[in-house]
Coordinates of C-alpha atoms and ligand atoms in Angstrom, one line a residue:
M224 CA 41.5 133.1 207.8
K225 CA 44.2 131.0 209.4
K226 CA 42.3 127.9 208.1
L227 CA 42.3 129.4 204.6
L228 CA 46.1 130.1 204.7
V229 CA 46.8 126.5 205.8
L230 CA 44.6 125.2 203.0
L231 CA 46.4 127.4 200.5
L232 CA 49.7 126.2 201.8
V233 CA 48.7 122.5 201.5
F234 CA 47.4 123.2 198.0
S235 CA 50.6 124.9 196.8
M236 CA 52.7 122.1 198.2
L237 CA 50.6 119.5 196.4
M238 CA 51.0 121.5 193.2
A239 CA 54.7 121.6 193.6
M240 CA 54.8 117.8 194.2
T241 CA 52.8 117.0 191.1
A242 CA 55.0 119.3 189.0
C243 CA 58.1 117.5 190.4
T244 CA 56.8 114.0 189.6
S245 CA 55.6 114.9 186.2
T246 CA 58.8 116.7 185.2
P247 CA 61.0 113.8 184.2
A248 CA 58.3 112.2 182.1
T249 CA 57.5 115.3 180.1
T250 CA 60.9 116.9 179.7
G251 CA 63.2 113.9 179.8
P252 CA 63.2 111.3 177.0
A253 CA 60.1 109.0 177.2
P254 CA 60.9 105.3 177.2
A255 CA 59.0 104.8 173.9
A256 CA 61.0 107.6 172.3
E257 CA 64.2 106.1 173.5
D258 CA 63.4 102.9 171.6
K259 CA 62.2 104.5 168.4
N260 CA 64.3 104.1 165.3
T261 CA 66.7 101.7 167.0
V262 CA 65.9 98.7 164.8
D263 CA 65.7 98.7 161.0
V264 CA 64.5 95.1 160.4
G265 CA 62.4 93.0 162.7
I266 CA 62.4 89.2 162.3
V267 CA 59.7 87.0 163.9
L268 CA 60.0 83.2 163.9
P269 CA 57.4 80.7 165.1
T270 CA 59.1 78.7 167.9
K271 CA 62.5 77.7 169.4
D272 CA 61.0 74.3 170.2
E273 CA 61.6 73.0 166.7
P274 CA 65.2 72.7 165.3
R275 CA 64.0 74.0 161.9
W276 CA 63.5 77.5 163.2
V277 CA 66.6 77.6 165.4
Q278 CA 68.4 76.7 162.2
D279 CA 66.8 79.7 160.5
E280 CA 67.9 81.9 163.4
T281 CA 71.5 80.7 163.2
R282 CA 71.6 81.3 159.4
F283 CA 70.1 84.8 159.8
T284 CA 72.6 85.7 162.5
E285 CA 75.5 84.5 160.2
A286 CA 74.2 86.4 157.2
L287 CA 73.4 89.6 159.1
K288 CA 77.1 90.0 160.1
A289 CA 77.6 91.4 156.6
T290 CA 74.9 94.2 156.8
D291 CA 75.1 97.6 158.5
Y292 CA 71.4 97.5 159.4
S293 CA 70.3 96.8 162.9
V294 CA 68.1 93.7 163.2
E295 CA 66.2 92.0 166.0
I296 CA 65.0 88.4 165.9
L297 CA 62.1 87.4 168.2
F298 CA 60.4 84.0 168.7
S299 CA 56.6 83.6 169.2
Q300 CA 56.8 80.2 171.0
G301 CA 53.8 78.7 169.2
S302 CA 51.5 81.5 170.2
S303 CA 49.7 84.0 167.9
A304 CA 49.2 86.4 170.9
K305 CA 53.0 86.4 171.6
E306 CA 53.6 86.9 167.9
K307 CA 51.4 90.0 168.0
E308 CA 53.2 91.3 171.0
N309 CA 56.6 90.7 169.2
V310 CA 55.4 92.6 166.2
D311 CA 54.0 95.5 168.3
A312 CA 57.4 95.7 170.2
L313 CA 59.3 95.9 166.9
I314 CA 56.9 98.5 165.6
A315 CA 57.6 100.6 168.7
K316 CA 61.3 100.3 167.9
G317 CA 60.8 101.9 164.5
I318 CA 61.3 98.9 162.2
K319 CA 60.9 99.7 158.5
V320 CA 60.8 96.0 157.3
L321 CA 59.2 93.0 159.1
I322 CA 60.2 89.5 158.1
I323 CA 57.7 87.2 159.6
C324 CA 57.1 83.4 159.6
P325 CA 53.6 83.1 161.1
Q326 CA 52.7 80.6 163.8
D327 CA 49.2 80.6 162.3
G328 CA 48.8 82.0 158.7
G329 CA 45.3 83.3 159.3
A330 CA 45.7 84.7 162.8
A331 CA 48.9 86.6 161.8
A332 CA 46.8 89.0 159.6
A333 CA 46.1 91.3 162.6
A334 CA 49.8 91.6 163.4
V335 CA 50.9 92.5 159.9
E336 CA 47.9 94.8 159.4
A337 CA 49.2 96.8 162.4
A338 CA 52.6 96.9 160.8
K339 CA 51.2 98.1 157.4
K340 CA 49.4 100.9 159.2
E341 CA 52.8 102.2 160.3
G342 CA 54.1 102.1 156.7
I343 CA 56.2 99.0 157.4
K344 CA 56.8 96.6 154.5
V345 CA 56.0 93.0 155.3
I346 CA 57.9 89.9 154.0
A347 CA 56.2 86.6 154.8
Y348 CA 59.0 84.1 155.4
D349 CA 58.5 80.4 154.5
R350 CA 54.8 80.4 155.5
L351 CA 52.3 82.6 153.8
I352 CA 50.0 84.9 155.8
T353 CA 46.5 84.4 154.5
S354 CA 43.4 86.6 153.8
T355 CA 45.0 90.0 154.2
D356 CA 46.4 92.6 151.8
A357 CA 49.0 93.6 154.4
V358 CA 51.7 91.2 153.0
D359 CA 54.0 92.7 150.5
Y360 CA 56.4 89.9 149.6
Y361 CA 56.8 86.2 150.2
V362 CA 60.0 84.1 150.3
T363 CA 59.5 80.4 150.1
F364 CA 60.6 77.0 149.0
D365 CA 58.7 75.1 146.4
S366 CA 56.3 73.4 148.9
I367 CA 54.4 71.4 146.3
A368 CA 57.7 70.0 145.1
V369 CA 58.5 69.0 148.7
G370 CA 55.3 66.9 149.0
E371 CA 55.9 65.5 145.5
A372 CA 59.4 64.5 146.4
Q373 CA 58.3 62.7 149.5
A374 CA 55.6 60.8 147.7
K375 CA 57.9 60.0 144.7
Y376 CA 60.3 58.4 147.2
L377 CA 57.6 56.1 148.6
V378 CA 56.4 55.1 145.1
E379 CA 60.0 54.3 144.0
Q380 CA 60.4 52.0 147.0
A381 CA 57.1 50.0 146.6
T382 CA 56.7 46.9 144.6
G383 CA 53.6 44.9 143.8
T384 CA 50.2 45.8 145.2
G385 CA 48.5 46.2 148.5
N386 CA 51.3 48.0 150.3
P387 CA 50.1 49.5 153.6
L388 CA 50.2 53.3 153.5
Y389 CA 50.0 55.6 156.5
L390 CA 49.5 59.3 155.9
Y391 CA 50.4 62.1 158.2
A392 CA 50.2 65.9 157.7
G393 CA 51.3 69.2 159.3
A394 CA 49.1 71.8 161.1
A395 CA 46.0 73.0 159.4
S396 CA 46.8 76.5 160.5
D397 CA 49.9 76.4 158.3
N398 CA 49.2 77.0 154.6
N399 CA 52.3 75.0 153.8
A400 CA 50.7 71.8 155.2
F401 CA 48.1 72.0 152.4
L402 CA 50.8 72.6 149.7
F403 CA 52.9 69.6 151.0
F404 CA 49.8 67.4 151.1
E405 CA 48.7 68.6 147.6
G406 CA 52.1 67.7 146.2
A407 CA 52.1 64.3 147.9
W408 CA 48.5 63.5 146.7
N409 CA 49.5 64.4 143.1
V410 CA 51.9 61.5 143.1
L411 CA 50.3 59.1 145.5
Q412 CA 46.7 59.2 144.3
P413 CA 47.4 57.3 141.0
K414 CA 49.3 54.7 142.9
I415 CA 46.4 54.3 145.4
A416 CA 44.0 54.1 142.4
D417 CA 46.1 51.3 140.8
G418 CA 46.3 49.3 143.9
T419 CA 50.0 49.8 144.7
F420 CA 49.1 51.4 148.1
V421 CA 46.2 50.9 150.4
I422 CA 45.5 53.7 152.9
K423 CA 45.4 52.3 156.5
N424 CA 44.8 55.3 158.8
S425 CA 42.4 57.8 157.3
S426 CA 38.7 57.1 156.4
E427 CA 38.6 60.6 154.9
A428 CA 41.4 59.9 152.6
V429 CA 39.9 56.6 151.6
A430 CA 36.6 58.3 150.9
L431 CA 38.4 60.7 148.5
Q432 CA 40.9 58.3 147.0
G433 CA 39.2 58.3 143.6
N434 CA 39.8 62.1 143.2
A435 CA 43.0 63.0 141.3
K436 CA 42.7 66.6 142.6
L437 CA 41.4 67.7 146.0
N438 CA 40.0 71.1 146.8
R439 CA 41.0 72.9 150.0
D440 CA 38.0 71.6 151.9
E441 CA 38.7 68.1 150.9
M442 CA 42.3 68.3 151.9
G443 CA 41.2 70.0 155.2
K444 CA 39.1 66.9 156.0
I445 CA 42.1 64.5 155.6
I446 CA 44.5 66.9 157.3
G447 CA 42.0 67.2 160.2
Q448 CA 42.2 63.5 160.7
V449 CA 45.9 62.9 160.2
T450 CA 47.4 66.2 161.5
T451 CA 50.4 66.1 163.7
N452 CA 50.1 69.9 164.3
W453 CA 53.8 69.8 163.7
D454 CA 54.1 68.4 167.2
F455 CA 56.4 65.5 168.0
N456 CA 54.3 64.2 170.8
E457 CA 51.1 64.5 168.9
A458 CA 52.7 62.6 166.0
K459 CA 53.9 59.8 168.3
N460 CA 50.5 59.5 170.0
K461 CA 48.7 59.4 166.7
A462 CA 51.0 56.8 165.2
E463 CA 50.7 54.6 168.3
A464 CA 46.9 54.9 168.2
H465 CA 46.9 53.9 164.5
L466 CA 49.1 50.9 165.2
T467 CA 47.0 49.8 168.1
S468 CA 43.8 49.8 166.0
A469 CA 45.5 48.3 162.9
K470 CA 45.4 44.6 162.4
A471 CA 48.7 42.6 161.8
A472 CA 47.7 42.3 158.1
D473 CA 47.8 46.1 157.9
K474 CA 51.4 46.2 159.0
G475 CA 54.3 44.1 157.5
N476 CA 56.3 46.3 155.1
V477 CA 54.8 49.8 155.6
F478 CA 55.1 53.1 153.8
I479 CA 54.7 56.3 155.8
L480 CA 54.2 59.8 154.5
A481 CA 55.5 61.9 157.4
P482 CA 55.4 65.7 156.8
N483 CA 58.7 66.8 158.3
D484 CA 61.8 65.5 160.2
G485 CA 60.6 66.1 163.7
T486 CA 57.4 64.2 163.2
A487 CA 59.1 61.6 161.0
R488 CA 61.5 60.7 163.9
A489 CA 58.5 60.4 166.3
I490 CA 56.4 58.3 163.9
A491 CA 59.4 56.2 162.9
D492 CA 60.2 55.4 166.6
A493 CA 56.5 54.3 167.1
F494 CA 56.6 52.0 164.0
A495 CA 60.0 50.6 164.9
A496 CA 58.6 49.5 168.3
D497 CA 55.8 47.5 166.7
K498 CA 56.6 43.8 166.3
A499 CA 54.2 43.3 163.4
V500 CA 56.0 46.0 161.4
T501 CA 58.8 44.2 159.5
S502 CA 60.1 47.2 157.7
Y503 CA 59.1 50.8 157.2
K504 CA 59.9 53.6 154.8
V505 CA 59.3 57.1 156.2
T506 CA 59.7 60.5 154.6
G507 CA 60.7 63.9 156.1
Q508 CA 61.8 67.4 155.3
D509 CA 64.2 70.0 156.7
A510 CA 67.4 68.0 156.9
E511 CA 67.5 68.5 160.7
K512 CA 70.7 67.2 162.2
A513 CA 68.9 64.5 164.2
S514 CA 67.2 63.3 161.1
V515 CA 70.4 63.3 159.1
Q516 CA 71.8 61.0 161.8
Y517 CA 68.6 58.9 161.6
I518 CA 69.1 58.5 157.8
I519 CA 72.8 57.5 158.3
D520 CA 71.6 55.0 160.9
G521 CA 68.8 53.7 158.6
K522 CA 66.0 54.8 160.9
Q523 CA 64.6 57.5 158.6
S524 CA 64.5 56.9 154.8
M525 CA 64.8 60.3 153.3
T526 CA 64.5 64.1 153.9
V527 CA 63.9 67.1 151.7
F528 CA 66.7 69.5 152.2
K529 CA 65.6 73.1 152.1
D530 CA 68.7 75.2 152.1
V531 CA 67.8 77.8 154.6
R532 CA 70.8 79.9 153.7
T533 CA 69.1 80.8 150.4
L534 CA 65.8 81.8 152.0
V535 CA 67.7 83.9 154.5
K536 CA 69.7 85.5 151.8
D537 CA 66.6 86.2 149.6
S538 CA 64.8 87.8 152.5
I539 CA 67.7 90.0 153.5
E540 CA 68.2 91.1 149.9
M541 CA 64.6 92.0 149.8
A542 CA 64.8 94.0 153.0
V543 CA 67.9 95.8 151.9
A544 CA 66.3 96.7 148.5
I545 CA 63.2 98.1 150.4
L546 CA 65.4 100.1 152.8
G547 CA 67.3 101.5 149.8
G548 CA 64.0 102.5 148.2
K549 CA 64.2 99.9 145.4
D550 CA 61.8 97.2 144.3
P551 CA 62.9 93.7 145.4
Q552 CA 63.3 91.0 142.8
T553 CA 60.6 88.3 142.7
T554 CA 60.0 85.2 140.5
G555 CA 56.2 84.8 140.7
S556 CA 53.3 85.2 143.0
Y557 CA 51.1 83.3 145.5
N558 CA 47.4 84.1 146.1
N559 CA 46.8 84.3 149.8
G560 CA 43.0 84.3 149.5
K561 CA 42.9 88.1 149.2
V562 CA 45.7 89.3 147.0
D563 CA 48.5 88.0 144.8
V564 CA 51.6 88.3 146.9
K565 CA 54.9 88.7 144.9
A566 CA 57.1 85.8 145.7
K567 CA 60.7 84.6 145.4
Q568 CA 60.8 80.8 145.3
T569 CA 63.7 78.3 146.0
E570 CA 64.1 74.7 144.8
V571 CA 64.6 71.8 147.2
V572 CA 66.9 68.8 147.2
V573 CA 66.1 65.1 148.1
V574 CA 68.5 63.6 150.5
K575 CA 68.8 59.8 151.1
G576 CA 71.5 57.6 152.5
D577 CA 73.6 57.7 149.4
N578 CA 73.9 61.5 149.0
V579 CA 73.9 62.8 152.7
K580 CA 77.6 63.5 152.4
S581 CA 77.6 65.3 149.0
A582 CA 74.3 67.3 149.6
L583 CA 74.8 68.3 153.2
V584 CA 78.5 68.0 154.2
D585 CA 80.5 68.6 151.0
S586 CA 78.1 71.6 150.3
G587 CA 79.3 73.2 153.5
Y588 CA 75.9 73.1 155.2
Y589 CA 77.0 70.9 158.1
P590 CA 80.4 69.8 159.3
A591 CA 81.1 66.1 159.1
S592 CA 82.0 66.1 162.8
D593 CA 78.3 66.6 163.6
F594 CA 77.6 63.0 162.6
T595 CA 78.8 59.5 163.4
N596 CA 79.3 56.7 160.8
L597 CA 79.1 59.2 157.9
K598 CA 80.3 57.5 154.7
Ligands
BGC292 C1 57.9 74.5 157.2 C2 58.6 73.2 157.5 C3 58.6 72.9 159.0 C4 57.1 73.0 159.5 C5 57.0 72.8 160.9 C6 56.5 74.4 157.7 O1 55.8 75.6 157.5 O2 57.9 74.8 155.8 O3 60.0 73.4 157.1 O4 59.0 71.6 159.2 O5 56.5 74.2 159.1 O6 57.6 73.8 161.6

């Protein structure tokens, strides 16, 4: 009997303890509930390691000062897994609109599908998310025009025939890399066919040089060979390897299609260091400050200025329309392999040594004090 009483006592003490420990979690606010509905719009950008996306963050922060909605910006640091975590964290905070620039256009489908399940509207920002119906809108620059502008610049600079041409591309996981390359090929291919340029660093491109149009698989083969993966180091290593295997006759006055500013500076430095290269012309895009200075100093030939303020403004306007229950304005659509995604597109501007000041400084994009020797 005594034993039974002791057991009963221990049992009731244990019950009391369990009740105590469970009380705060069940009656107090749960952590997830605390977070819920604290953020209206979530923004996810690919990486802080490239100035392009830090530029976008800065422009978002400036533009958002004027809205009453609460917004959170997260970076995925080049990882699709981190990107998914970011999206999940924003979903838990009750976002109603997700603005996302995917690290990998295909891999991001899972993240946006999770958002769609919660009734969140998804705006793909700059890079399309492919093979999913969970993207509602797309804000973008005219990426084919970017590639065409780069190639047009090289064509304008070339005289005679047999000019050595080195091709580089972005990451195959980025749909834009295909659009940039497609645009460049539209303009370069006829000039390869007529002998103005001779491709020096891609057997795949040489094998396809007779084709005015390339399908995605064909482009994939060339991109697979000349990809930089948008990585400065990879770009530098690849350029050095190409220069090591090229003969002196493949150098001289060279023409380089570099996909963006970060890779352009890396590739330009490698070509500048090669004694057999007498001159080089190299393209870029993004108008990153470091590249603007390279253009002023004659170390990079051109860039394609994509006014991020417009893209930011367009995506915020879209988000505000959605939050207000209205249909956002669009100008066309992009097929992502599964659906036609309604899109708003922005034009681009070519910047060379002679219009750096008017395009980038006089327009209020950068202060003159950010550069030296600006004329
Ligand atoms: C963007 C470019 C950028 C590149 C590398 C592309 O998707 O459109 O502006 O330079 O990614 O981050």
